[in-house]
XYZ file of C-alpha atoms in Angstrom:
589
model
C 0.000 0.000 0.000
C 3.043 2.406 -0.850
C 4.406 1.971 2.871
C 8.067 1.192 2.316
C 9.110 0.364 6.370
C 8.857 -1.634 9.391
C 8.124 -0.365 12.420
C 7.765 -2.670 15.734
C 6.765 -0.811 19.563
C 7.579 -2.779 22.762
C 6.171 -1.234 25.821
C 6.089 -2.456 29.335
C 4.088 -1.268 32.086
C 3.744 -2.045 35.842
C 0.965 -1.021 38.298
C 1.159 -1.865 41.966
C -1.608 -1.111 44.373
C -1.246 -1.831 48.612
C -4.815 -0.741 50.286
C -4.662 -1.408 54.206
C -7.026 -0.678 57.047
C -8.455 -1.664 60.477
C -11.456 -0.306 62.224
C -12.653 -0.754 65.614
C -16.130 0.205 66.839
C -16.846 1.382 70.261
C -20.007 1.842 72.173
C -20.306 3.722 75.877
C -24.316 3.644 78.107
C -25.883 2.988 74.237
C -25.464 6.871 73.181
C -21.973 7.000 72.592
C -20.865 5.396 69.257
C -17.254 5.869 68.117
C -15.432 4.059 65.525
C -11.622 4.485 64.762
C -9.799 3.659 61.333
C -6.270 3.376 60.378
C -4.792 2.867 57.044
C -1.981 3.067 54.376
C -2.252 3.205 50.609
C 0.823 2.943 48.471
C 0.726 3.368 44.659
C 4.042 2.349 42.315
C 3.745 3.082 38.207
C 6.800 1.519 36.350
C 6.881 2.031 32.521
C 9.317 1.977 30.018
C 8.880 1.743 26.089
C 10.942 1.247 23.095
C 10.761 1.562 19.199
C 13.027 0.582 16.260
C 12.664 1.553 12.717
C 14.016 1.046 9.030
C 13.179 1.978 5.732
C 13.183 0.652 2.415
C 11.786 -2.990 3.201
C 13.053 -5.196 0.351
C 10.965 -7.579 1.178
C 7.445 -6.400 1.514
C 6.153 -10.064 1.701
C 8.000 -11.030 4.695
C 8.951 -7.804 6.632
C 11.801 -8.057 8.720
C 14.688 -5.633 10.061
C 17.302 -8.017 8.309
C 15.652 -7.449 5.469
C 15.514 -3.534 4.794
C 18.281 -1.608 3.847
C 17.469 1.844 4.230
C 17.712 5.012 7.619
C 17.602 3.583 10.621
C 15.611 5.027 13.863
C 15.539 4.267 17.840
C 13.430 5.657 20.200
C 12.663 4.931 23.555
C 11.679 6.397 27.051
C 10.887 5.499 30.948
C 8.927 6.709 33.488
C 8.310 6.269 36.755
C 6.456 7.425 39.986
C 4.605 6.332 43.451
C 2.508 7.745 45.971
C 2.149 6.444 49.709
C -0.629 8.027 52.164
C -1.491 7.368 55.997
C -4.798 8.078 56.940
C -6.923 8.175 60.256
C -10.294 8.582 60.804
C -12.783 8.929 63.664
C -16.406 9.071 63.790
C -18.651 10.112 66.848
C -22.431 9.774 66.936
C -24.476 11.062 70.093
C -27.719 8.996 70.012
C -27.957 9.299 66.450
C -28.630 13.192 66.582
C -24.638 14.686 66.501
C -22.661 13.521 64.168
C -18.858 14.023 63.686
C -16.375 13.401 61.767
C -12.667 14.103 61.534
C -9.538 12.700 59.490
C -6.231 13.249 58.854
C -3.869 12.292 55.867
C -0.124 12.470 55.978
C 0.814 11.817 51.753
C 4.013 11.352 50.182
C 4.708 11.522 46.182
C 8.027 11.035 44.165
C 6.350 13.801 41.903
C 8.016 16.334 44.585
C 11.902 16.798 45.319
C 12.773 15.440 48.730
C 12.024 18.427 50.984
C 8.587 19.158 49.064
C 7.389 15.895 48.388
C 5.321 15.488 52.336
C 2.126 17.259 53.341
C -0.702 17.165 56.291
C -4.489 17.436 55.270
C -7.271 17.147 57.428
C -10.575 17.410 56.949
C -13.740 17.620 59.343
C -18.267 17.297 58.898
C -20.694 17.578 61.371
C -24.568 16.888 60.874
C -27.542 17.692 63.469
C -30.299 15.729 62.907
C -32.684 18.445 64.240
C -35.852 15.875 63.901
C -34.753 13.648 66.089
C -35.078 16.119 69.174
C -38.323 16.151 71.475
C -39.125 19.434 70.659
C -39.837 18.082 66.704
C -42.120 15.669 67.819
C -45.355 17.739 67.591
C -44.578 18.407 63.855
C -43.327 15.173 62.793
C -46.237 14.540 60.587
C -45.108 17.604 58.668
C -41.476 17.735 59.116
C -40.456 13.879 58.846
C -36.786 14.608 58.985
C -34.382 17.665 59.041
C -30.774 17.240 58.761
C -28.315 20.393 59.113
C -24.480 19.527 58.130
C -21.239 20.892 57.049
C -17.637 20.095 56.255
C -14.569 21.118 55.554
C -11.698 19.464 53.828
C -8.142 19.656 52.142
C -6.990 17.293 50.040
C -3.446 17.536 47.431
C -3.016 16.607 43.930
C 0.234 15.671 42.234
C -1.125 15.060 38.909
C 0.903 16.728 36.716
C 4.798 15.977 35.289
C 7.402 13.666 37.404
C 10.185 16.086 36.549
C 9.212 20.039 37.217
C 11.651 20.283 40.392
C 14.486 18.864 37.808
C 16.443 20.907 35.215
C 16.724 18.751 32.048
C 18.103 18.977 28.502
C 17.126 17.920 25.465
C 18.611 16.314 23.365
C 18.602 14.758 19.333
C 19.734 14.201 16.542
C 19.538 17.054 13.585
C 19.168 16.427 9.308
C 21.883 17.292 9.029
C 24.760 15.342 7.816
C 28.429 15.883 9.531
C 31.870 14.966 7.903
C 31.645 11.622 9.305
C 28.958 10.745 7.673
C 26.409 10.551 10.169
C 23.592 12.998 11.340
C 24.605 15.752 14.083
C 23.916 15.852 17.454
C 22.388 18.815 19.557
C 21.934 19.674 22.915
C 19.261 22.119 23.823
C 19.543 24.826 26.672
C 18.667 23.377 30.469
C 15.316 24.057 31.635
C 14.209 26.261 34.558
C 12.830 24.654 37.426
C 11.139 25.950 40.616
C 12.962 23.288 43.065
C 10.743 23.938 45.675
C 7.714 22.996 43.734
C 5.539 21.240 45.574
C 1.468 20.183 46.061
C -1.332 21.628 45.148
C -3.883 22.051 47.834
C -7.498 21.748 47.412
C -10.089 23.070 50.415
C -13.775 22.978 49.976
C -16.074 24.498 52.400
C -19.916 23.100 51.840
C -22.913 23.638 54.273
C -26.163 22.286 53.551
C -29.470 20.659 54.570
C -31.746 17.601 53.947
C -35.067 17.699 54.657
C -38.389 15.629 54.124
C -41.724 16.690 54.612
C -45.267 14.826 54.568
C -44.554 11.875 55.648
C -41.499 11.689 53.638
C -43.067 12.514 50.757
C -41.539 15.652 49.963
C -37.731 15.628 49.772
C -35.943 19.056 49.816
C -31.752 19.240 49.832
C -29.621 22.382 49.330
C -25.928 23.101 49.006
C -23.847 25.988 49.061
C -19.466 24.961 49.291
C -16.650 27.258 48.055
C -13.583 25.216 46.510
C -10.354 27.083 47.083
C -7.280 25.605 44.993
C -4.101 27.214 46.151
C -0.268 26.657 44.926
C -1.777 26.364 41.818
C 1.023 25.147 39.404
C 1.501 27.406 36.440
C 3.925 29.473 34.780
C 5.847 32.307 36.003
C 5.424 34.367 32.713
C 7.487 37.677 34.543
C 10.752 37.332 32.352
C 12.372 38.713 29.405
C 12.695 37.244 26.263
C 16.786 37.207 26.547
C 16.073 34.334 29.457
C 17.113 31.982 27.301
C 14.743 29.310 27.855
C 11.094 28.562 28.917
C 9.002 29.732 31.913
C 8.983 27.884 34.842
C 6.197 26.567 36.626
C 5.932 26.702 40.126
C 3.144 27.255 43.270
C 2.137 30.803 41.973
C -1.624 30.073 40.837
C -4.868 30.816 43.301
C -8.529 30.370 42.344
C -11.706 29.836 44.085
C -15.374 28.439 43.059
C -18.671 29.195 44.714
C -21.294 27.158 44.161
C -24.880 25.829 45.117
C -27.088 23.094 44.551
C -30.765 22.508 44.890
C -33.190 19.296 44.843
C -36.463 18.496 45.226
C -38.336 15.604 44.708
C -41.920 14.130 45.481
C -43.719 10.757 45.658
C -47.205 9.745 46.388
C -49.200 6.725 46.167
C -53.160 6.459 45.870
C -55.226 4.295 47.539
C -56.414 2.629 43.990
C -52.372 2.298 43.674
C -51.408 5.084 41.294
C -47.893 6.153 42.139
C -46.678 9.811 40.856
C -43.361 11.180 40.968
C -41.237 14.240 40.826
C -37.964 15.938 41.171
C -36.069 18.732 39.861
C -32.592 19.853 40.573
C -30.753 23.646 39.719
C -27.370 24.257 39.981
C -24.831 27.404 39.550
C -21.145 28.180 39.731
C -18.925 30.516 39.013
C -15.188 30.344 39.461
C -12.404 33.446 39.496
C -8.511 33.628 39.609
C -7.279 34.948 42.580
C -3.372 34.540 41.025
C -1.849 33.107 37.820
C 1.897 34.358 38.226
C 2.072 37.562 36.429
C -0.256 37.250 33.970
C -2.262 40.414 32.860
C -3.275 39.686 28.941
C -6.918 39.124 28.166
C -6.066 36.079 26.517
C -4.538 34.681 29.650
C -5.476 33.712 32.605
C -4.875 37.077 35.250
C -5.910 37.936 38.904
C -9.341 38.384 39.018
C -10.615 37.155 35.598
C -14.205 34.832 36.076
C -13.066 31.851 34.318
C -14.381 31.862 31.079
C -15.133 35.156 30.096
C -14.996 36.118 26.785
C -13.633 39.779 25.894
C -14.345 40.771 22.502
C -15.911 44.305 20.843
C -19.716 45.643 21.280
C -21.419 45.828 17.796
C -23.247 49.510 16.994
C -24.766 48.399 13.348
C -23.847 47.471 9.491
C -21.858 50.128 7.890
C -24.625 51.696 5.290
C -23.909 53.359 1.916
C -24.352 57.208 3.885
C -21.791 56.319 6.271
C -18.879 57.008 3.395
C -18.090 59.686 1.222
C -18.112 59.622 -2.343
C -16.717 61.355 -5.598
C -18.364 62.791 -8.637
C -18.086 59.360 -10.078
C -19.890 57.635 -7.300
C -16.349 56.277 -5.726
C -15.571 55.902 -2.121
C -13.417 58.265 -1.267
C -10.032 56.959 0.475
C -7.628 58.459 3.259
C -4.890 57.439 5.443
C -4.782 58.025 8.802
C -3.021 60.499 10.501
C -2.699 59.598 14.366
C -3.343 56.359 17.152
C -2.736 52.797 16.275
C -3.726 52.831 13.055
C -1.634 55.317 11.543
C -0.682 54.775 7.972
C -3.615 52.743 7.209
C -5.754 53.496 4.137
C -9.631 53.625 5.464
C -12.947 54.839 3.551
C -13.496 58.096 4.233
C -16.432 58.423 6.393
C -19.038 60.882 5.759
C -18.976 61.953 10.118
C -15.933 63.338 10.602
C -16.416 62.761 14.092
C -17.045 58.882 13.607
C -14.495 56.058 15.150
C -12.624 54.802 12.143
C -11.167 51.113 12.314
C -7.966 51.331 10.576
C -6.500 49.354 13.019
C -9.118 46.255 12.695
C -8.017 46.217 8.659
C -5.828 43.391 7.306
C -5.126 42.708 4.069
C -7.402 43.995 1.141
C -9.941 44.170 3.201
C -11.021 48.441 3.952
C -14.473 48.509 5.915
C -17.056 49.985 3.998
C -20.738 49.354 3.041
C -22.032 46.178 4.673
C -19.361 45.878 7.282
C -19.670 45.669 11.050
C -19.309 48.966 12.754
C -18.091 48.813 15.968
C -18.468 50.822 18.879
C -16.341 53.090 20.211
C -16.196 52.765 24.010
C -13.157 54.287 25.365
C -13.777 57.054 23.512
C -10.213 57.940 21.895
C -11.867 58.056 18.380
C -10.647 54.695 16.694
C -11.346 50.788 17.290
C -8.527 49.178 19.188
C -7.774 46.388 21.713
C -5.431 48.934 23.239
C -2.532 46.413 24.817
C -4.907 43.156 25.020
C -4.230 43.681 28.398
C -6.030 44.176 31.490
C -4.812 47.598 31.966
C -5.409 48.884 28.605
C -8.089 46.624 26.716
C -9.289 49.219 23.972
C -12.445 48.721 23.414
C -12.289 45.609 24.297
C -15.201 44.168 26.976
C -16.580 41.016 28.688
C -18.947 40.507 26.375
C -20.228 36.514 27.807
C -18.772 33.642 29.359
C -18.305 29.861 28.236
C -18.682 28.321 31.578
C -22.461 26.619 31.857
C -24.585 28.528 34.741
C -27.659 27.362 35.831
C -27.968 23.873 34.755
C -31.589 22.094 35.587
C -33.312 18.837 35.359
C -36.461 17.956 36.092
C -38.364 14.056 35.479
C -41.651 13.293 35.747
C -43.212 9.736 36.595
C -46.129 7.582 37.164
C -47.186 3.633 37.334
C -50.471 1.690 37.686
C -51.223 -1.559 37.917
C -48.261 -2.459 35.757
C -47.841 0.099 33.849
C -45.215 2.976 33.790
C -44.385 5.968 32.720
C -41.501 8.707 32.656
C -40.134 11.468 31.027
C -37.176 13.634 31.303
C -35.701 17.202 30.632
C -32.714 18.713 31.150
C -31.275 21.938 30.102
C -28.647 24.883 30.171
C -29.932 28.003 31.558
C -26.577 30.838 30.587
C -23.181 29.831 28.098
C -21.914 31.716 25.332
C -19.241 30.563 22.817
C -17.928 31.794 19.668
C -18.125 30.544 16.568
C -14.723 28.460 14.842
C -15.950 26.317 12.129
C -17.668 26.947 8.783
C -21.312 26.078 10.571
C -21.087 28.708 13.000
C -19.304 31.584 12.232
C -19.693 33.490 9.022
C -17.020 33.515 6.744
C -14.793 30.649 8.014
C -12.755 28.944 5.489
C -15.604 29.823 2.994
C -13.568 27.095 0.460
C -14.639 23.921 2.655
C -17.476 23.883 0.625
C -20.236 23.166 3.387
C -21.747 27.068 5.597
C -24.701 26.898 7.776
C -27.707 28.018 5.490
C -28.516 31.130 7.567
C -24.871 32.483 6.617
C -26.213 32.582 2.799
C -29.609 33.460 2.936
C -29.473 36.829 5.830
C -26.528 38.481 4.691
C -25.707 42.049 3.633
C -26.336 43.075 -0.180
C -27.623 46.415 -1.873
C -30.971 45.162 -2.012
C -30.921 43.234 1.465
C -29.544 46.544 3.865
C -31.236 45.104 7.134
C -29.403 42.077 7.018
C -28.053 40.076 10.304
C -24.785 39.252 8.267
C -22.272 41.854 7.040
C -21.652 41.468 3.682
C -19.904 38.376 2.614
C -15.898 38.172 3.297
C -13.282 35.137 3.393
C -11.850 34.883 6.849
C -9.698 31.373 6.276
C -9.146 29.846 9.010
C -9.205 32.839 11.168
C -11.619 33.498 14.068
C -10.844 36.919 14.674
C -10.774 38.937 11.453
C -12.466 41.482 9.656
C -15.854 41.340 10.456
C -15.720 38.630 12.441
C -14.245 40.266 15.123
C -15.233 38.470 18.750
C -18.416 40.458 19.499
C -21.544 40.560 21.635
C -23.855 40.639 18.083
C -22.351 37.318 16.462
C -22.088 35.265 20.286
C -23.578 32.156 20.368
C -26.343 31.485 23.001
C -26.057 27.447 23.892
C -28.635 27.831 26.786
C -31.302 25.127 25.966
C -33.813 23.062 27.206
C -33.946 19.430 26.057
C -36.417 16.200 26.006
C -33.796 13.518 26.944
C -36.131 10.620 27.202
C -39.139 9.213 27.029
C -40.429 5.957 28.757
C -43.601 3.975 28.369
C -43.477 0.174 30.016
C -46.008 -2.932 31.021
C -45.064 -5.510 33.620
C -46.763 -8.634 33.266
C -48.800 -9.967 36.527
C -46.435 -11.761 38.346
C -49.051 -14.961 38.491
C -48.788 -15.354 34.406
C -44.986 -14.870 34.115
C -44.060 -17.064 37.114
C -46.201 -20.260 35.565
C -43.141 -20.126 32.521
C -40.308 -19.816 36.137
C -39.805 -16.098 35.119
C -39.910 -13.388 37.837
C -40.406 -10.485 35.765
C -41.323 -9.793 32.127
C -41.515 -5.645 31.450
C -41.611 -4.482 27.960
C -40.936 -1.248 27.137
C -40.505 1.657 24.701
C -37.922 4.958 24.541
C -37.542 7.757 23.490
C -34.433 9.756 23.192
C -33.650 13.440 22.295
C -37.236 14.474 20.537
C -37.124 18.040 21.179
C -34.634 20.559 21.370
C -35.327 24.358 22.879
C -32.542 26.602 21.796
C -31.382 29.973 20.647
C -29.362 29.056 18.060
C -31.670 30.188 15.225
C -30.952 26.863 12.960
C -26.960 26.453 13.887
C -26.649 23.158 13.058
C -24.671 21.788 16.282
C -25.907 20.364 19.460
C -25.747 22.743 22.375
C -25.665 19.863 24.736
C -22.438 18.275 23.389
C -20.741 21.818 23.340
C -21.995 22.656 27.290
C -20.967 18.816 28.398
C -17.620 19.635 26.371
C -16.284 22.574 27.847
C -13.502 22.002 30.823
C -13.982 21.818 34.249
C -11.939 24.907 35.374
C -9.773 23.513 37.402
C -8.700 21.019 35.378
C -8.486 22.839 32.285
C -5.628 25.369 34.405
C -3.776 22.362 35.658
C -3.886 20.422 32.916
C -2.319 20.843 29.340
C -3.179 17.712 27.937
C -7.172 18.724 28.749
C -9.055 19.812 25.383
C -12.360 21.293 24.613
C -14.884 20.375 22.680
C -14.289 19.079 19.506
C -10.768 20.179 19.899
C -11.708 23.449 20.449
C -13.719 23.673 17.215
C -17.092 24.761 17.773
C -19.757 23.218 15.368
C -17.788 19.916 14.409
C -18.912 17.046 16.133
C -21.708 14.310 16.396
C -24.875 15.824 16.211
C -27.834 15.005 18.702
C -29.575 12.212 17.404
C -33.397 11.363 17.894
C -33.959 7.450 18.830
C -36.546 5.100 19.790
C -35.839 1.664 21.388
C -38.247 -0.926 21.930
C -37.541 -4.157 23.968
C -38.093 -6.756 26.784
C -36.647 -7.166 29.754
C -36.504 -10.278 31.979
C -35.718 -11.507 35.036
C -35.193 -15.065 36.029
């Protein structure tokens, strides 16, 4: 099939695991229950790989290294690295109305040079079950049980590279070919390391409640926590560029999350057996960087950003034919600017002389004229900038959305009688923006992939179609940023939606018919999945649940390079939703 080489990978991997505990219970006059826990955990990874290769296989029927004759290649690599944790843990219960709880880890990682690699956390809950007191008991019938409780915890992770607190060089081999004959060698400069570079620590905070009401019918839970994660391991981006070498990570990242959760849920049962059901849960959170080195760019993280925020320009309008100046022959009228960033630049003359030009926000052949977006100026210096793209001088530049999902809901609805059974189920995004980066969501993307979304080519700006959504049609390649396309409040995408995820109708047979054939339980059933979508996408052809479930927990996305977004970051391509029904039997013997 034209592949002229042979290739073979041997890898070898080694994962050893060591859980230990003991417990002992304890039990003083029937109201005093303790019980005690001690425990180790020890973790080992051992891996090492390698990888020959030659070219030019004589042989293609019987591939062997003997057998080709042409370069020949070696790689290979190991790695290494263990973890080993003591833990303790005691619980306390006072007659089944205070509850405790309090334990203490002492971990241990190779990740971590030898003076960094050993850290404390402890973490503590208490509950109150307030209806077990006397003074419930008149209400019980109303309030069946109330539950107050809170905790707080530290914990450490060490998931990130087994050499940061170790200055290494690379090294290779180069095309090119020295007087010996062979390729030459290089050696790269040594990387910068933080050597004390150690954990990063994790606290939540969460108080809350669990309640049931009616006879247990009614179920209500709430919780609020706050997740600090401190020592944050990032990049110390305050150097020059005649360092020499790469940033080095270290402890210099804060951030915090606050966050709530609500739930309710319901269940009844008539006396002529119907059984109805309910609950619905909402959620919100919203996460900020208290420190990320010394970062200050907008496209950075910086002190104080709300993780995923999206700056980008405020739209005014479409540029209009009386916004320009023209000559005797009905020309636009041209002149270069005279002063601010976009000095030099050749603009359209604009028929206000008082009107922000956008010099600055040309590229190319591309001069803004009729049909283009006119943005607004709202620093007020009389041009369209970004200013730095920094925090302390962001143009015009605003937060104009955020990707992060906010105010996510369910809610599921259910009933059975006499064998029958129903259910049905939504779920849905309440706040996310994104912007467009594919040909199906943002107008003017790589225009010569052959496939736009159909609103692109039916509401854009022409001489006969002024009022248009669009601006006037313009190649941006692969760019996401350009021209007209500019990052802007008028062209975000709203993903908030509400969804049908499924739909269940079943029949259980009478247990007297299916046990006569020695089966226990014969239900046949039919589903639904995905019939109706609520969005405000306006017939963008992607699934707003697949981009919202795709974005990056925040934490993880900061700690993690290897974490991607959706699609690889590409809004639009990806699996769409699809609608299903299933129909089947299920049995139990």
């Amino acid at each position: 099939s034209g592949i002229d080489l042979i290739d073979r990978y041997t890898q070898n991997e080694m994962r050893n695991t060591i859980n230990a505990y003991t417990t002992y219970e304890l039990n003083l006059n029937k109201v005093h229950n303790f019980k005690f826990m001690l425990g180790m955990n020890r973790v080992t990874y051992d891996m090492e790989y390698s990888q020959a290769r030659r070219t030019t296989v004589n042989e293609l029927d019987n591939p062997q290294f003997n057998f080709a004759t042409g370069d020949q290649y070696v790689w290979g690599d190991k790695d290494w690295n263990a973890q080993l944790g003591y833990f303790g843990r005691i619980n306390y219960d006072y007659a089944g109305k205070y509850l405790l709880e309090a334990n203490l880890r002492y971990d241990g990682t190779s990740i971590f040079g030898k003076n960094s690699r050993w850290r404390w956390y402890p973490s503590f809950s208490g509950g109150w079950r307030v209806s077990e007191e006397e003074f419930m008991e008149p209400i019980k019938n109303i309030v069946y049980s109330l539950k107050l409780r809170s905790s707080w915890g530290k914990i450490g992770d060490q998931t990130v590279s087994n050499s940061l607190y170790l200055s290494t060089i690379d090294t290779g081999t180069t095309s090119w070919i020295g007087s010996d004959g062979n390729y030459t060698s290089y050696v790269g400069t040594p990387s910068s390391v933080a050597s004390d570079i150690t954990w990063q620590d994790i606290t939540t905070f969460d108080i809350g409640l669990d309640a049931r009401f009616l006879n247990g019918e009614l179920g209500f839970s709430f919780d609020w926590y706050r997740r600090k994660t401190e020592n944050m391991i990032v990049p110390n981006q305050d150097l020059t560029y005649s360092y020499g070498t790469s940033s080095l990570k270290g402890n210099y990242g804060n951030l915090h999350t606050d966050g709530w959760e609500i739930a309710l849920d319901y269940s009844h049962r008539f006396n002529n057996g119907l059984r109805i059901s309910a609950n619905a849960a909402l959620s919100d959170f919203k996460t900020i960087i208290d420190d990320y080195g010394n970062v200050n760019g907008l496209t950075s993280y910086y002190k104080g950003k709300v993780y995923g925020d999206i700056w980008g320009f405020k739209v005014d309008r479409l540029y209009q034919n009386t916004d320009f100046v023209y000559d005797s022959n009905g020309n636009l009228v041209t002149e270069v600017v005279t002063s601010g960033k976009g000095k030099g630049v050749t603009i359209n003359k604009l028929s206000d002389s008082n009107a922000p030009n956008q010099g600055y926000l040309q590229s190319g052949s591309l001069v803004f004229g009729p049909g283009d977006v006119k943005y607004k100026d709202l620093d007020g210096d009389g041009e369209i900038t970004q200013g730095d793209n920094t925090i302390d001088n962001h143009g015009d530049k605003v937060v104009i959305g955020n990707s992060t999902p906010r105010y996510q809901y369910s809610f599921r609805l259910g009933a059975d009688y006499k064998g029958f059974d129903f259910s049905i189920f939504f779920q849905g995004v309440g706040k996310c923006d994104q912007w467009g980066s594919s040909s199906l969501t943002l107008a003017g993307f790589n225009t010569g992939d052959g496939a736009i979304a159909k609103r692109f080519s039916t509401n854009y700006w022409t001489e006969e179609n002024t009022n248009a959504f669009y601006p006037r049609a313009t190649n941006l390649s692969n760019s996401t940023d350009l021209f007209n396309m500019r990052i802007s409040d008028r062209y975000l995408l709203n993903m908030a939606y509400l969804r049908l995820k499924n739909i269940t109708f079943g029949y259980t047979l009478p247990a007297m018919i299916t046990k006569k054939a020695l089966i226990q339980k014969v239900r046949v059933y039919a589903s639904f999945e995905n019939l109706l979508t609520f969005d405000h996408l306006d017939g963008t052809p992607i699934d707003p649940e697949s981009a919202v479930i795709g974005t990056t927990d925040s934490y993880e996305y900061l700690t993690n390079s290897s974490t991607s977004n959706y699609a690889g970051g590409r809004v639009g391509i990806g699996t769409p939703a699809f609608k299903s029904m299933s129909i089947g039997i299920q049995l139990t013997f």
